[in-house]
PDB file of C-alpha atoms in Angstrom:
ATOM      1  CA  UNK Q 392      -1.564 -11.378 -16.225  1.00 87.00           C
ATOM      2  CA  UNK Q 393      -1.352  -7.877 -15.981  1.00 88.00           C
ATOM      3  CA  UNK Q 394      -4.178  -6.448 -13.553  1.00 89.00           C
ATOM      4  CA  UNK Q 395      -7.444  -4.863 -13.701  1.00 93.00           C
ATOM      5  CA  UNK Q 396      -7.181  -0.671 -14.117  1.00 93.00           C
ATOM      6  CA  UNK Q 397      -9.271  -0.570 -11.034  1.00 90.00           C
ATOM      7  CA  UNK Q 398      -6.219  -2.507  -9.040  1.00 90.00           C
ATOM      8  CA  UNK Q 399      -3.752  -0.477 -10.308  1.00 93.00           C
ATOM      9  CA  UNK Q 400      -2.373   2.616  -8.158  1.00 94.00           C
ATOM     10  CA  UNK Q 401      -5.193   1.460  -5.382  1.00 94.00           C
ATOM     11  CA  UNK Q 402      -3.466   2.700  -2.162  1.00 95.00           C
ATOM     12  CA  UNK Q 403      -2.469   6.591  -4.230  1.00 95.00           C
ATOM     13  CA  UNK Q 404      -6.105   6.524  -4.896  1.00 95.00           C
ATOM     14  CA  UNK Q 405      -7.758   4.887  -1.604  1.00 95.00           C
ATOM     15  CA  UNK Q 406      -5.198   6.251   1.121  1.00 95.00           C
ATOM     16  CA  UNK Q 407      -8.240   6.630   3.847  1.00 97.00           C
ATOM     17  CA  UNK Q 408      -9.542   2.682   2.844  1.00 97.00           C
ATOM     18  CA  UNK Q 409      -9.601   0.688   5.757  1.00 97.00           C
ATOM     19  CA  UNK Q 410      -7.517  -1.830   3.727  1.00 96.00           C
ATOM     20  CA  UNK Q 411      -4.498   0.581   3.305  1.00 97.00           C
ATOM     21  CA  UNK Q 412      -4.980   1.981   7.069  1.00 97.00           C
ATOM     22  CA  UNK Q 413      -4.932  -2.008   8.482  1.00 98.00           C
ATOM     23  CA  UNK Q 414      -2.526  -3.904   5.914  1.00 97.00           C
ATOM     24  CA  UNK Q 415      -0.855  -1.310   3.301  1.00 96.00           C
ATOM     25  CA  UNK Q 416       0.200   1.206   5.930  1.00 97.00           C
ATOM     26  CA  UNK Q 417       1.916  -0.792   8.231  1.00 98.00           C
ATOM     27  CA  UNK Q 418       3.405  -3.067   5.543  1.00 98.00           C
ATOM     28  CA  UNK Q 419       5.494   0.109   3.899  1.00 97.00           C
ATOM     29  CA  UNK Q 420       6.492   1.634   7.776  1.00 97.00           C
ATOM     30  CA  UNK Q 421       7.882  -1.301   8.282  1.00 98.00           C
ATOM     31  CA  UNK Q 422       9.551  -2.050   4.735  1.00 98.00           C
ATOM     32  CA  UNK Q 423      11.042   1.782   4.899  1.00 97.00           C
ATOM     33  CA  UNK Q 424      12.451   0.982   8.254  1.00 97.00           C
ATOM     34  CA  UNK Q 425      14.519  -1.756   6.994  1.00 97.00           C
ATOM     35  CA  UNK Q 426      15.535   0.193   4.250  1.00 97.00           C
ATOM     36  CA  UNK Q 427      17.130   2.719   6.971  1.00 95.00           C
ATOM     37  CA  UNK Q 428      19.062   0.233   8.152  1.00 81.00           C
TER      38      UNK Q 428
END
């Protein structure tokens, strides 16, 4: 099932949210990381 609009592009519209700062944020540092290598 395809997700609620309100879901949709939540951490390009909520960068300051505590739930991008504490799960979102460090998820992608690490994930471009690997990509480096």
């Amino acid at each position: 099932y395809p997700a609620e609009d309100y879901h949709q592009d939540y951490f390009k519209k909520n960068p300051t949210a505590g739930y991008c700062n504490f799960v979102i944020r460090p998820k992608l540092k690490k994930f471009k990381q690997y990509l480096q290598n």
